[in-house]
PDB file of C-alpha atoms and ligand atoms in Angstrom:
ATOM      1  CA  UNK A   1      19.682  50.306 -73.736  1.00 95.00           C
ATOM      2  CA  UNK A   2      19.033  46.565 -72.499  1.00 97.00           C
ATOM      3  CA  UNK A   3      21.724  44.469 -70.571  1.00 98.00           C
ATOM      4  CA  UNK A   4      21.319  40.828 -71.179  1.00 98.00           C
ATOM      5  CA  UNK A   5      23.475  38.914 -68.840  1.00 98.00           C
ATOM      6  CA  UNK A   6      24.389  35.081 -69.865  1.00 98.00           C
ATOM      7  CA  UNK A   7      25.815  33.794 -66.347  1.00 98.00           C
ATOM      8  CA  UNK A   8      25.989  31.019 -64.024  1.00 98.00           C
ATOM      9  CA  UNK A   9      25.553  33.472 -60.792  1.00 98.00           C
ATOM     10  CA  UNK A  10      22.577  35.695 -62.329  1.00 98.00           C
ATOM     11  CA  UNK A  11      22.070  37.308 -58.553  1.00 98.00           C
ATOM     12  CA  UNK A  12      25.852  38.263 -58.227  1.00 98.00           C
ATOM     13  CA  UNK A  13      24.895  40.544 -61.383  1.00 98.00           C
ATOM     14  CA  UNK A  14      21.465  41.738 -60.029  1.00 97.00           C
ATOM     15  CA  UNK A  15      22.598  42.612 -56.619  1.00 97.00           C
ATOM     16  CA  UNK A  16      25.836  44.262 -57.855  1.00 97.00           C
ATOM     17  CA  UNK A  17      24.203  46.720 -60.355  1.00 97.00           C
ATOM     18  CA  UNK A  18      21.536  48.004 -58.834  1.00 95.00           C
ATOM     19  CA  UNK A  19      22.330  50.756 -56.416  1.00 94.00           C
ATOM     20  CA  UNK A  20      23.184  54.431 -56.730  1.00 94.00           C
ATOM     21  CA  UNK A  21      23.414  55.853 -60.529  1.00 95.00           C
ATOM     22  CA  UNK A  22      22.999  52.632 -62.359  1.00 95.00           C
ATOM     23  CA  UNK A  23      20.427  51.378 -60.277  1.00 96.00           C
ATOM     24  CA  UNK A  24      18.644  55.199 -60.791  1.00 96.00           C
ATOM     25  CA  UNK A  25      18.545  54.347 -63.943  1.00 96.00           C
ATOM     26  CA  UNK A  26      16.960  51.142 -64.116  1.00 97.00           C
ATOM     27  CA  UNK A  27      14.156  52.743 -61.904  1.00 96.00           C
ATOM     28  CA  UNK A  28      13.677  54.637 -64.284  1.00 96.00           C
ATOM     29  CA  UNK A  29      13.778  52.809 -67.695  1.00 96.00           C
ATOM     30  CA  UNK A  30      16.340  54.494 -68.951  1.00 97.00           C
ATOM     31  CA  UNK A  31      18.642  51.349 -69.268  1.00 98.00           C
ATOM     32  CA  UNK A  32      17.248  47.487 -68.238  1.00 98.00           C
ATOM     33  CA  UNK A  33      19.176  44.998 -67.007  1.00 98.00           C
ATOM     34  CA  UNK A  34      18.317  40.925 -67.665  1.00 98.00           C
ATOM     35  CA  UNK A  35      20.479  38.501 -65.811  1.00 98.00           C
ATOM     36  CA  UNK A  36      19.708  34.696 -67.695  1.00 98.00           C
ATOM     37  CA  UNK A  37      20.959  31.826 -65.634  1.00 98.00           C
ATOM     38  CA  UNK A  38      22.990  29.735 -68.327  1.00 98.00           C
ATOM     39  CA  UNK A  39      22.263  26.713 -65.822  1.00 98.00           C
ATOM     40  CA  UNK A  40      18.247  26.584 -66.410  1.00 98.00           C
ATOM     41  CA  UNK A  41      18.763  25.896 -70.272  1.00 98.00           C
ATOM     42  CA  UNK A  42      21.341  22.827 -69.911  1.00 98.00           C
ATOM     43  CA  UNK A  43      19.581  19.415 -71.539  1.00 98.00           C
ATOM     44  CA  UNK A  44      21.738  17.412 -68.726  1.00 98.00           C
ATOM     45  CA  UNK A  45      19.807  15.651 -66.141  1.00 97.00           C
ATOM     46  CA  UNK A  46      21.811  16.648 -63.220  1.00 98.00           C
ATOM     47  CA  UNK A  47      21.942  20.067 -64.317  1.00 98.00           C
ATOM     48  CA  UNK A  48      25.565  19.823 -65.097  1.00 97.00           C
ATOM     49  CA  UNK A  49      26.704  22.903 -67.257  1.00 98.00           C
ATOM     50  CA  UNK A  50      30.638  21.797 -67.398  1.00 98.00           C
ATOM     51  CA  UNK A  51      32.655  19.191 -67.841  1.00 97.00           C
ATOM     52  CA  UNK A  52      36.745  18.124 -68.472  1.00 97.00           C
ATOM     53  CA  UNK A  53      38.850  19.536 -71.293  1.00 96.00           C
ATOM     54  CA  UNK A  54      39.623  17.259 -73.932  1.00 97.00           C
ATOM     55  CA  UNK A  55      43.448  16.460 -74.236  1.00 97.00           C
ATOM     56  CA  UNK A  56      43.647  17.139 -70.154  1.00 95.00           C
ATOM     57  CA  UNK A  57      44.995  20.039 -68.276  1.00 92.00           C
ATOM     58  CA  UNK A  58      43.740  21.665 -65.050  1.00 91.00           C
ATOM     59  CA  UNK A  59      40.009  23.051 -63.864  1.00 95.00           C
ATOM     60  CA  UNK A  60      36.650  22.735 -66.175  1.00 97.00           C
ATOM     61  CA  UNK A  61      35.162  24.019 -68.884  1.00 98.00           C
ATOM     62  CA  UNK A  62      31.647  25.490 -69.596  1.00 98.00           C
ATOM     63  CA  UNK A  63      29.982  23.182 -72.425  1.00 98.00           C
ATOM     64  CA  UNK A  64      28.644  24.554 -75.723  1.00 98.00           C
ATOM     65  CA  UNK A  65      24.969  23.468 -75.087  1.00 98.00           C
ATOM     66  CA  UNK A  66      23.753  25.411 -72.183  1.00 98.00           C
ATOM     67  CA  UNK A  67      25.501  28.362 -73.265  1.00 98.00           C
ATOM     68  CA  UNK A  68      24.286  28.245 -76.738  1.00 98.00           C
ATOM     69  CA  UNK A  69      20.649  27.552 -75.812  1.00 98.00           C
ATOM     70  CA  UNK A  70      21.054  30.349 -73.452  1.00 98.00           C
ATOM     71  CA  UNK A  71      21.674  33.029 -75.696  1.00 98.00           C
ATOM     72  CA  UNK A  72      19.117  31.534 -78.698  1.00 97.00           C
ATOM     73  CA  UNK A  73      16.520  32.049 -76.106  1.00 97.00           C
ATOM     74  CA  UNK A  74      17.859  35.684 -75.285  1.00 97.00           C
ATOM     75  CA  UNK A  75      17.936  36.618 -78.965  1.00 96.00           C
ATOM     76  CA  UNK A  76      14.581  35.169 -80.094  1.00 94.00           C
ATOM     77  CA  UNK A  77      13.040  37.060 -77.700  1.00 94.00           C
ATOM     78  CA  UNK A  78      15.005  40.048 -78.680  1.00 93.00           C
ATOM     79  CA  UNK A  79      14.173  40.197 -82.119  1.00 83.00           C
ATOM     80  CA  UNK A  80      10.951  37.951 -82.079  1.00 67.00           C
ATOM     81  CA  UNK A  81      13.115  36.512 -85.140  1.00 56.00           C
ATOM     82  CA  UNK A  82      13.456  39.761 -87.073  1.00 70.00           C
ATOM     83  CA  UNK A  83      15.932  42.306 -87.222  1.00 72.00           C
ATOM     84  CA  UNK A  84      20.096  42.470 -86.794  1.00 79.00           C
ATOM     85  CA  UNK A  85      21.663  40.003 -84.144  1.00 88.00           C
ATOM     86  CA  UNK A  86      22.215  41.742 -81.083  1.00 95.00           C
ATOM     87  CA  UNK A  87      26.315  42.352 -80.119  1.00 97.00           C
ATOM     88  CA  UNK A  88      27.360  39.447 -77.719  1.00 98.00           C
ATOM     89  CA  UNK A  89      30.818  40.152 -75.639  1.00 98.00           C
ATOM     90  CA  UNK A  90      32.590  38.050 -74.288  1.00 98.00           C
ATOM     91  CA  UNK A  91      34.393  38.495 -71.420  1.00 98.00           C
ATOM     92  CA  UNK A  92      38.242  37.073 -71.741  1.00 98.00           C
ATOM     93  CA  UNK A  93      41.434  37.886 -70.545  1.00 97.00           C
ATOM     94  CA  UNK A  94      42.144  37.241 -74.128  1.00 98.00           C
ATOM     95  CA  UNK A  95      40.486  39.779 -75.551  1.00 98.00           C
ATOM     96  CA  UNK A  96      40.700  43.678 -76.400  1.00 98.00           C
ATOM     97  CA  UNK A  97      41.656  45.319 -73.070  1.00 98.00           C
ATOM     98  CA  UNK A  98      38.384  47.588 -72.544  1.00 98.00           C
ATOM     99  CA  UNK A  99      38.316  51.325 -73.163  1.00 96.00           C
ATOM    100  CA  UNK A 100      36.267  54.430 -72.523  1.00 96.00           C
ATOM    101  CA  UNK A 101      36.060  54.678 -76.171  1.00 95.00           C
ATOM    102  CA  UNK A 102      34.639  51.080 -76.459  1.00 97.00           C
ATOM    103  CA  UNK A 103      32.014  52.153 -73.837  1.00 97.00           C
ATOM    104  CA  UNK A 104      31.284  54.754 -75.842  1.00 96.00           C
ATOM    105  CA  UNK A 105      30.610  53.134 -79.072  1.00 97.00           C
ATOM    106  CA  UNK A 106      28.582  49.891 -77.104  1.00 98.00           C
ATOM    107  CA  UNK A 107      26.332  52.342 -75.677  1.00 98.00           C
ATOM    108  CA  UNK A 108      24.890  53.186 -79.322  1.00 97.00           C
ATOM    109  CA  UNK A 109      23.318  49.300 -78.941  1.00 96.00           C
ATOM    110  CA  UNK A 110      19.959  49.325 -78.299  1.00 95.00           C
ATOM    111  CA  UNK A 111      20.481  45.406 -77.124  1.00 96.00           C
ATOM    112  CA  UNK A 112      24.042  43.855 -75.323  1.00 98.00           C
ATOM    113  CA  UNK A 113      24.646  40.428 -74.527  1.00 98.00           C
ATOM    114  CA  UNK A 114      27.321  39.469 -72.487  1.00 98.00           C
ATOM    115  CA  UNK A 115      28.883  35.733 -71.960  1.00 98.00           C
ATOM    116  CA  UNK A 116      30.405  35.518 -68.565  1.00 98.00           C
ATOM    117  CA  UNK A 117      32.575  32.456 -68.686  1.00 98.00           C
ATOM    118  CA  UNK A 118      33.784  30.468 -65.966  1.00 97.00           C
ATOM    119  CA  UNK A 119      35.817  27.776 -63.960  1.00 95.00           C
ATOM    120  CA  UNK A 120      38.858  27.604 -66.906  1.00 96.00           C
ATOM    121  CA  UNK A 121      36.151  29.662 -69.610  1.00 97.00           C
ATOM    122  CA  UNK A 122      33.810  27.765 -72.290  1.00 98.00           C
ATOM    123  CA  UNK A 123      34.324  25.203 -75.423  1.00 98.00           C
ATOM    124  CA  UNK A 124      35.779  26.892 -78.064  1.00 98.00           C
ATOM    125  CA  UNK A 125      32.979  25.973 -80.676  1.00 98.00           C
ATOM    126  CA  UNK A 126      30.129  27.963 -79.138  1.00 98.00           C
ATOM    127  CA  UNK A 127      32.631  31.157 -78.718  1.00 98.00           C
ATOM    128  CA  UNK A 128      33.046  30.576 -82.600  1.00 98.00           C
ATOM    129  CA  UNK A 129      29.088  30.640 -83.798  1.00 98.00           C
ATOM    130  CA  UNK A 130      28.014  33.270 -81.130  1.00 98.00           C
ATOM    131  CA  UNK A 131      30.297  35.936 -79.869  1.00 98.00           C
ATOM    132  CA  UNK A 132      31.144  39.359 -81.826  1.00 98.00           C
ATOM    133  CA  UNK A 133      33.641  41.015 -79.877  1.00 98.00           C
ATOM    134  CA  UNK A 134      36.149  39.559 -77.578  1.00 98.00           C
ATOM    135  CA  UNK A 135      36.641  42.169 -73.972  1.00 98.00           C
ATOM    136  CA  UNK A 136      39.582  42.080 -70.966  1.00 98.00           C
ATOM    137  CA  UNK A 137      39.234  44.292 -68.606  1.00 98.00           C
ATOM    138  CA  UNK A 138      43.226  44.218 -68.059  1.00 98.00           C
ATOM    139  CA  UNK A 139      46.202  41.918 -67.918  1.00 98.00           C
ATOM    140  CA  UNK A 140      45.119  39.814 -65.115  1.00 98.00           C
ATOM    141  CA  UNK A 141      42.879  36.743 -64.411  1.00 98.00           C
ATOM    142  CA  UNK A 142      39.518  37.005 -62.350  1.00 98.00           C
ATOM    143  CA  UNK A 143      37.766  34.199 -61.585  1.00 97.00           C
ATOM    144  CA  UNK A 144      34.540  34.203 -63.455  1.00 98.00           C
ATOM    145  CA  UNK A 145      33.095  36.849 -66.166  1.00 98.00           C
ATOM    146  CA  UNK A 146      30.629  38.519 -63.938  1.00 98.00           C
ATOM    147  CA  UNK A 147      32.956  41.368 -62.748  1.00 98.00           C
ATOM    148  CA  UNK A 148      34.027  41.876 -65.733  1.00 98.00           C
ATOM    149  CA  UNK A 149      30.348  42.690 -66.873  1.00 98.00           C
ATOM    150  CA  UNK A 150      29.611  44.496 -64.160  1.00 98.00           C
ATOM    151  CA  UNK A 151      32.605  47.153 -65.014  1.00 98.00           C
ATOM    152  CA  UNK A 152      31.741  47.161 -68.376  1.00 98.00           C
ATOM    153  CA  UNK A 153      27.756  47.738 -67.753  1.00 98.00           C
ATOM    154  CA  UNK A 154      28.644  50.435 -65.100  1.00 98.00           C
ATOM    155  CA  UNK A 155      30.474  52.463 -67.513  1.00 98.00           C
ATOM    156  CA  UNK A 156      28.244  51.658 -71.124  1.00 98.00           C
ATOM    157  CA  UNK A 157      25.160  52.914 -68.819  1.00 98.00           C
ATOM    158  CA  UNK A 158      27.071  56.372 -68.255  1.00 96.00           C
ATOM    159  CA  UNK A 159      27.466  57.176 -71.780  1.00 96.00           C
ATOM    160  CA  UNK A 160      23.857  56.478 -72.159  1.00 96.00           C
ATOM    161  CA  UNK A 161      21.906  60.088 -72.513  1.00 95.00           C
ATOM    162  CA  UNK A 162      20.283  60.515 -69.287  1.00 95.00           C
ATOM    163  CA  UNK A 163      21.745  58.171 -67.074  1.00 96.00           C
ATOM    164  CA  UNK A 164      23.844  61.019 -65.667  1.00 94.00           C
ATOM    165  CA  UNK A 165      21.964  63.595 -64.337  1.00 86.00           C
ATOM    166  CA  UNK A 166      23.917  66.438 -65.980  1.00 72.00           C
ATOM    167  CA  UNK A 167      25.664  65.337 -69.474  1.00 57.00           C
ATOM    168  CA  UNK A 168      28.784  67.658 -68.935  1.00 52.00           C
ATOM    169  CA  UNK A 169      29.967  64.990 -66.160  1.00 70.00           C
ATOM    170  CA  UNK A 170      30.510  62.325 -68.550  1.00 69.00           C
ATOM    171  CA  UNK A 171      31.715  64.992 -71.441  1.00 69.00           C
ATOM    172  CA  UNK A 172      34.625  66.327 -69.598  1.00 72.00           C
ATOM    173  CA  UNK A 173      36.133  63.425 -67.324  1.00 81.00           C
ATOM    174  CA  UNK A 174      39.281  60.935 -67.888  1.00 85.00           C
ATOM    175  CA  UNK A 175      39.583  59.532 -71.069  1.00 88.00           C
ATOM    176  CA  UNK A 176      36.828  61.917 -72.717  1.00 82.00           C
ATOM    177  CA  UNK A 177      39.832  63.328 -75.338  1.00 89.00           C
ATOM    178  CA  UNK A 178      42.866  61.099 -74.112  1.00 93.00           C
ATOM    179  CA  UNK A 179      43.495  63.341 -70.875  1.00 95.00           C
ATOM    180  CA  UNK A 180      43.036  62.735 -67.560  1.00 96.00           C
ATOM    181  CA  UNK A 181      40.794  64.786 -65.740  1.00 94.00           C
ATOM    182  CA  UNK A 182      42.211  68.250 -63.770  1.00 96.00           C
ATOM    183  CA  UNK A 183      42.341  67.882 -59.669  1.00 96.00           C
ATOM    184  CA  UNK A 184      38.737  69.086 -57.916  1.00 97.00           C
ATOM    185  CA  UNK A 185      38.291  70.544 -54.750  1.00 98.00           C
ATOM    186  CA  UNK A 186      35.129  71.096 -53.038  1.00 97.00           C
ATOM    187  CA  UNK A 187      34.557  72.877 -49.689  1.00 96.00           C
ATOM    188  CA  UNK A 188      36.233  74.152 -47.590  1.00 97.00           C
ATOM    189  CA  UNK A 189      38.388  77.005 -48.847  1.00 97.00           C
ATOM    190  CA  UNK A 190      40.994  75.181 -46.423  1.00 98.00           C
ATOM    191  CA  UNK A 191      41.651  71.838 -44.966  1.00 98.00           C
ATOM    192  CA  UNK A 192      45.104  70.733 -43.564  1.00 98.00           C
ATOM    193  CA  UNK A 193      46.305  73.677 -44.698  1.00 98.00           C
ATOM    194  CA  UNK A 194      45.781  73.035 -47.592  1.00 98.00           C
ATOM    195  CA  UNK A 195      43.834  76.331 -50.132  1.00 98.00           C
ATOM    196  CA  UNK A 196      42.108  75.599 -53.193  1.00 98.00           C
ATOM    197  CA  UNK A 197      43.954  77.073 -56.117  1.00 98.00           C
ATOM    198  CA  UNK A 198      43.167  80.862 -56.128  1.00 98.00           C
ATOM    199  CA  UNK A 199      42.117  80.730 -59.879  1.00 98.00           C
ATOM    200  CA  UNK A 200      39.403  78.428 -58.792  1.00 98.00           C
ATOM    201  CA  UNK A 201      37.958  80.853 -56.252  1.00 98.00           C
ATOM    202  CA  UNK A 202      38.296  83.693 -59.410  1.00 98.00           C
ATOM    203  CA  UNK A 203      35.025  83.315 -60.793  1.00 98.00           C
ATOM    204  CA  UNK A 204      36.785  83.963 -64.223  1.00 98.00           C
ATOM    205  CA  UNK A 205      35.907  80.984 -66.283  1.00 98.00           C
ATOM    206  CA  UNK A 206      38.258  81.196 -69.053  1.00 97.00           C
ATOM    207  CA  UNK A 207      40.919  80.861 -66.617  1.00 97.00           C
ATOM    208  CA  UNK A 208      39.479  78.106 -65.022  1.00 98.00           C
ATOM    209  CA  UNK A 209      39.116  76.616 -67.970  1.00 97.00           C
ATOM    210  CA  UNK A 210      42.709  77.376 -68.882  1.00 96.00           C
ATOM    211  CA  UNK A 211      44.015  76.369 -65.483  1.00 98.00           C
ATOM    212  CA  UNK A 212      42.130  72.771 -65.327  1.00 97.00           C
ATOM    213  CA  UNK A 213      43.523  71.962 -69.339  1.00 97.00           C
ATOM    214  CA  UNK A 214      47.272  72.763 -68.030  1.00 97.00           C
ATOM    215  CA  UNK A 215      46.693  70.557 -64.839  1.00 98.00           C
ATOM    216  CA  UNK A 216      44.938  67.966 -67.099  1.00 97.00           C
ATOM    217  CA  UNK A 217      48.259  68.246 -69.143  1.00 97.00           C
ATOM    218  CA  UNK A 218      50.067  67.522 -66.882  1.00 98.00           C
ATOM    219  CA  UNK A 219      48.848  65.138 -65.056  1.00 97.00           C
ATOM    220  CA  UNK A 220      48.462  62.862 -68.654  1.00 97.00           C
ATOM    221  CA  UNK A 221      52.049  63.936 -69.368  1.00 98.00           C
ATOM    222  CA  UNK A 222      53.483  62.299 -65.707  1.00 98.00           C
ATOM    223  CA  UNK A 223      51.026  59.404 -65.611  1.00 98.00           C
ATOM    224  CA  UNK A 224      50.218  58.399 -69.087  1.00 97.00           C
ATOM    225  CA  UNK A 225      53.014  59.101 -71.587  1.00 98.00           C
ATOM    226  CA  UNK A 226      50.708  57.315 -73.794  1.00 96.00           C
ATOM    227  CA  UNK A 227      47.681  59.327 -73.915  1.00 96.00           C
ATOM    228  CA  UNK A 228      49.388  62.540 -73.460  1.00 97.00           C
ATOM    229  CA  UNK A 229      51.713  61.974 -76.981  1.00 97.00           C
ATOM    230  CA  UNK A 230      48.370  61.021 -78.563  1.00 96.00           C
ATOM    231  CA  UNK A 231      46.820  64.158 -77.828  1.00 96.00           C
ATOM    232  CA  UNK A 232      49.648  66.259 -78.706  1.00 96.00           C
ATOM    233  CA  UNK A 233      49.494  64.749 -82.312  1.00 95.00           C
ATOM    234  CA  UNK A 234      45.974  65.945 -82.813  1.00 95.00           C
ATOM    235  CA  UNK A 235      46.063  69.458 -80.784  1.00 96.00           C
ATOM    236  CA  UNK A 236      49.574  70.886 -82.366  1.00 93.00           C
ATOM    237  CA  UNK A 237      47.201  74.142 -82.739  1.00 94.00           C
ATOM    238  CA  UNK A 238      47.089  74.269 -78.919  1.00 94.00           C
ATOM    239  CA  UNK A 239      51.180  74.865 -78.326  1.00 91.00           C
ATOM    240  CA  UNK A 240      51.463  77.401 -81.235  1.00 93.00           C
ATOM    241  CA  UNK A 241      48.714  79.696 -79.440  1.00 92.00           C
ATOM    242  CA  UNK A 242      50.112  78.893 -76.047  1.00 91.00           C
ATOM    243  CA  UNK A 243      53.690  80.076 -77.698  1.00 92.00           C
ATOM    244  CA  UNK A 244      52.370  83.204 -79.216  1.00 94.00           C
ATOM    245  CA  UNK A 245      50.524  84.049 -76.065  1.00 91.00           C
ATOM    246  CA  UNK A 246      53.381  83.621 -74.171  1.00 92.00           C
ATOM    247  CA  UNK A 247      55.248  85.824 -76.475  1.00 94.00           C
ATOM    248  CA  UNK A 248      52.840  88.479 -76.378  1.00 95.00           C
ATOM    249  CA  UNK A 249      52.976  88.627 -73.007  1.00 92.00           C
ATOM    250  CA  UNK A 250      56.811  88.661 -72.351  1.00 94.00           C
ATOM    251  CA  UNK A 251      56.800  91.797 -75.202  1.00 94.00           C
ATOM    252  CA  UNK A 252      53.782  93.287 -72.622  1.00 93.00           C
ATOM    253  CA  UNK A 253      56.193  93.068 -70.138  1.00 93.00           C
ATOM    254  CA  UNK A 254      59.400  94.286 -71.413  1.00 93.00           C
ATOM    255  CA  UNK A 255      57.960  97.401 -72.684  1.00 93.00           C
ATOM    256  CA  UNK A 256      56.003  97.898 -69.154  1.00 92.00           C
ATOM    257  CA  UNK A 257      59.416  97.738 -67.562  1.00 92.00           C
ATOM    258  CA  UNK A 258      61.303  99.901 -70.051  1.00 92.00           C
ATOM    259  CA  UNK A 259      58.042 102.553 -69.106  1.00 91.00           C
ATOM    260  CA  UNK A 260      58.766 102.385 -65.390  1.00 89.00           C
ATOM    261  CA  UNK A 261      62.899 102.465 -66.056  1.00 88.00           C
ATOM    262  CA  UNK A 262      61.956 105.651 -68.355  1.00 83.00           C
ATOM    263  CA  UNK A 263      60.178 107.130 -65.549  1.00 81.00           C
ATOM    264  CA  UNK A 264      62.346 106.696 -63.085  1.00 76.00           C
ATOM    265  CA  UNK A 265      65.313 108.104 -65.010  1.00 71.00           C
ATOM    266  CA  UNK A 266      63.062 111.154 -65.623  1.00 68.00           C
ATOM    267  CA  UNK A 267      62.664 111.288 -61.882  1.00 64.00           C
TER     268      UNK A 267
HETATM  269  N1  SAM B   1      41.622  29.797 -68.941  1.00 70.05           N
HETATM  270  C1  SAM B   1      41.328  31.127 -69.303  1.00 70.05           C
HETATM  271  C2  SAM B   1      42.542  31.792 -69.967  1.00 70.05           C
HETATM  272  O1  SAM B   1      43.668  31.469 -69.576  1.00 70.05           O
HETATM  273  O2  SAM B   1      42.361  32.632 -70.853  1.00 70.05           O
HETATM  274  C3  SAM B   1      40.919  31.964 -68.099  1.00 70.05           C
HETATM  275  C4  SAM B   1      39.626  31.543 -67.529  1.00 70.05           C
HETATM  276  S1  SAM B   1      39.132  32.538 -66.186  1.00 70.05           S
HETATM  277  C5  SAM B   1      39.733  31.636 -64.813  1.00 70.05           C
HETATM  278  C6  SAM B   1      37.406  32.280 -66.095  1.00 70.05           C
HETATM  279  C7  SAM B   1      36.563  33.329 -66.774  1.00 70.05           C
HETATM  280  O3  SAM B   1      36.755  34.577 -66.114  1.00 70.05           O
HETATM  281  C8  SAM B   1      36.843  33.620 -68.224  1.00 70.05           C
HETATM  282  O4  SAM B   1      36.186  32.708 -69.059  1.00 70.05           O
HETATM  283  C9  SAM B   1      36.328  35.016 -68.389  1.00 70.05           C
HETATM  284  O5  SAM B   1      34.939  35.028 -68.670  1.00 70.05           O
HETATM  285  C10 SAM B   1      36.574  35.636 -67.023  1.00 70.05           C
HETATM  286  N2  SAM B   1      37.753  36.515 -66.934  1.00 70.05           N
HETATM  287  C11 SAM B   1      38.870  36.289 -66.207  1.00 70.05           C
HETATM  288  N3  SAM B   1      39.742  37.283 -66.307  1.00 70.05           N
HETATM  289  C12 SAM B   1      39.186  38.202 -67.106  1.00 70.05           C
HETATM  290  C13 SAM B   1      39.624  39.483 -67.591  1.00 70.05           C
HETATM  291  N4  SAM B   1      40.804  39.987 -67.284  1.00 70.05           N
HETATM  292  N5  SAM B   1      38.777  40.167 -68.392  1.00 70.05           N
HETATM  293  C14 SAM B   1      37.581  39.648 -68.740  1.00 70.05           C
HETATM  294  N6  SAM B   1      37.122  38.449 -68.312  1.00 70.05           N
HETATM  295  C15 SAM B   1      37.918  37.741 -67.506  1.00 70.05           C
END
């Protein structure tokens, strides 16, 4: 998987990607990371890259040329002029509010481009001839489209095999099949007063497993209304075992305590 930045702040990008996991993995190969300074490709003398909006209004706006040279050089060397265009996101407040199942899918690329805009974002006509898909990271509005990037590189590069050292960790967290992931508790047995749950301490992993889906449940159901209703659509198998278990045990239990009110009658 390569990362090809298009920014006017390429070390913001470098610097701010390459420790711990992601910056493992870079080491390593596994993903690369390009950050292209937009700025070194504009034709303008002073080495201008923006200038005012047309019909007024507040701030500046990126101009079509450096940002469109930018990225011809980034795909040209790409594809040496062969092959599919490489995916180029956009990073907008006005676009699709980014998802784990978005990460997902963008970590099938072998190449990613992203456009980090800035000041009040970039003339409309370049968006129009280059970009493919149109990213927010949520209803708010950030100053430039390098954090932006950054959140969305951090969590492609996870769903890339062998980023993560062991695969389950990105299988079975948040978002992984709508739920949110179960608490976790790591040692000691007891802090504040606090125990781990006793199922956890069990060492019987279908309970476990059991016990983290209900807290999982839960948890979705209180926080995310949303995802929880989502998942209840596609699992309706789930409640009519959990109701015939439950049954089977109540009819375990009635007839245990008829056997002990027979016995003590007897008695
Ligand atoms: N005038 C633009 C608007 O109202 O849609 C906002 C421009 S913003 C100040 C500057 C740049 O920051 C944008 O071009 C974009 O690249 C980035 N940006 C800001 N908020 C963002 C968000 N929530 N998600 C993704 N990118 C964002």
């Amino acid at each position: 998987m390569n990362f090809h930045v298009l920014t006017l702040f390429p070390e913001m990008i470098l610097q701010g990607l390459d420790t711990s996991i992601i910056g493992r993995a870079m080491a390593k190969n596994i993903i690369t990371l390009e950050a292209v300074n937009i700025r070194d490709y504009t034709t303008n003398k002073h080495k201008k890259v923006d200038d005012y909006p047309y019909g007024g209004g507040a701030g500046m706006l990126m101009q079509a040329q450096p940002v469109y040279d930018a990225w011809k050089a980034v795909v040209e060397k790409i594809n040496a002029g062969k092959g599919k265009k490489p995916r180029v996101i956009y990073l907008t407040p006005q676009g699709k509010t980014f998802r784990q199942s978005m990460a997902r899918e963008f970590a099938e690329e072998e190449n990613l481009i992203f456009l980090c805009g800035h000041y009040e974002g970039i003339d409309e006509r370049v968006l129009e001839e280059i970009v493919t898909d149109y990213v927010s990271i949520g209803d708010y509005v950030l100053t430039g489209g390098e954090l932006p990037t950054m959140v969305m590189i951090d969590a492609i590069s996870r769903m890339v095999p062998g980023v993560l050292s062991n695969k389950e960790s990105g299988e079975s967290e948040s978002f992984s099949n709508y739920l949110l992931e179960y608490p976790q508790y790591s040692r000691p047995e007891i802090w504040h007063e606090k125990r781990v749950p006793e199922v956890l301490l069990s060492g019987d992993h279908k309970k476990v497993e059991e016990w983290r889906l209900e807290q999982s449940l839960e948890r979705t159901r209180k926080a995310r209304s949303d995802l929880y209703e989502k998942w209840v659509e596609e699992n309706q198998d789930y409640f009519i075992k959990k109701a015939k278990k439950e049954a089977r045990q109540r009819k375990k239990e009635q007839k245990k305590k008829a056997a002990s009110e027979k016995n003590t009658c007897i008695l």
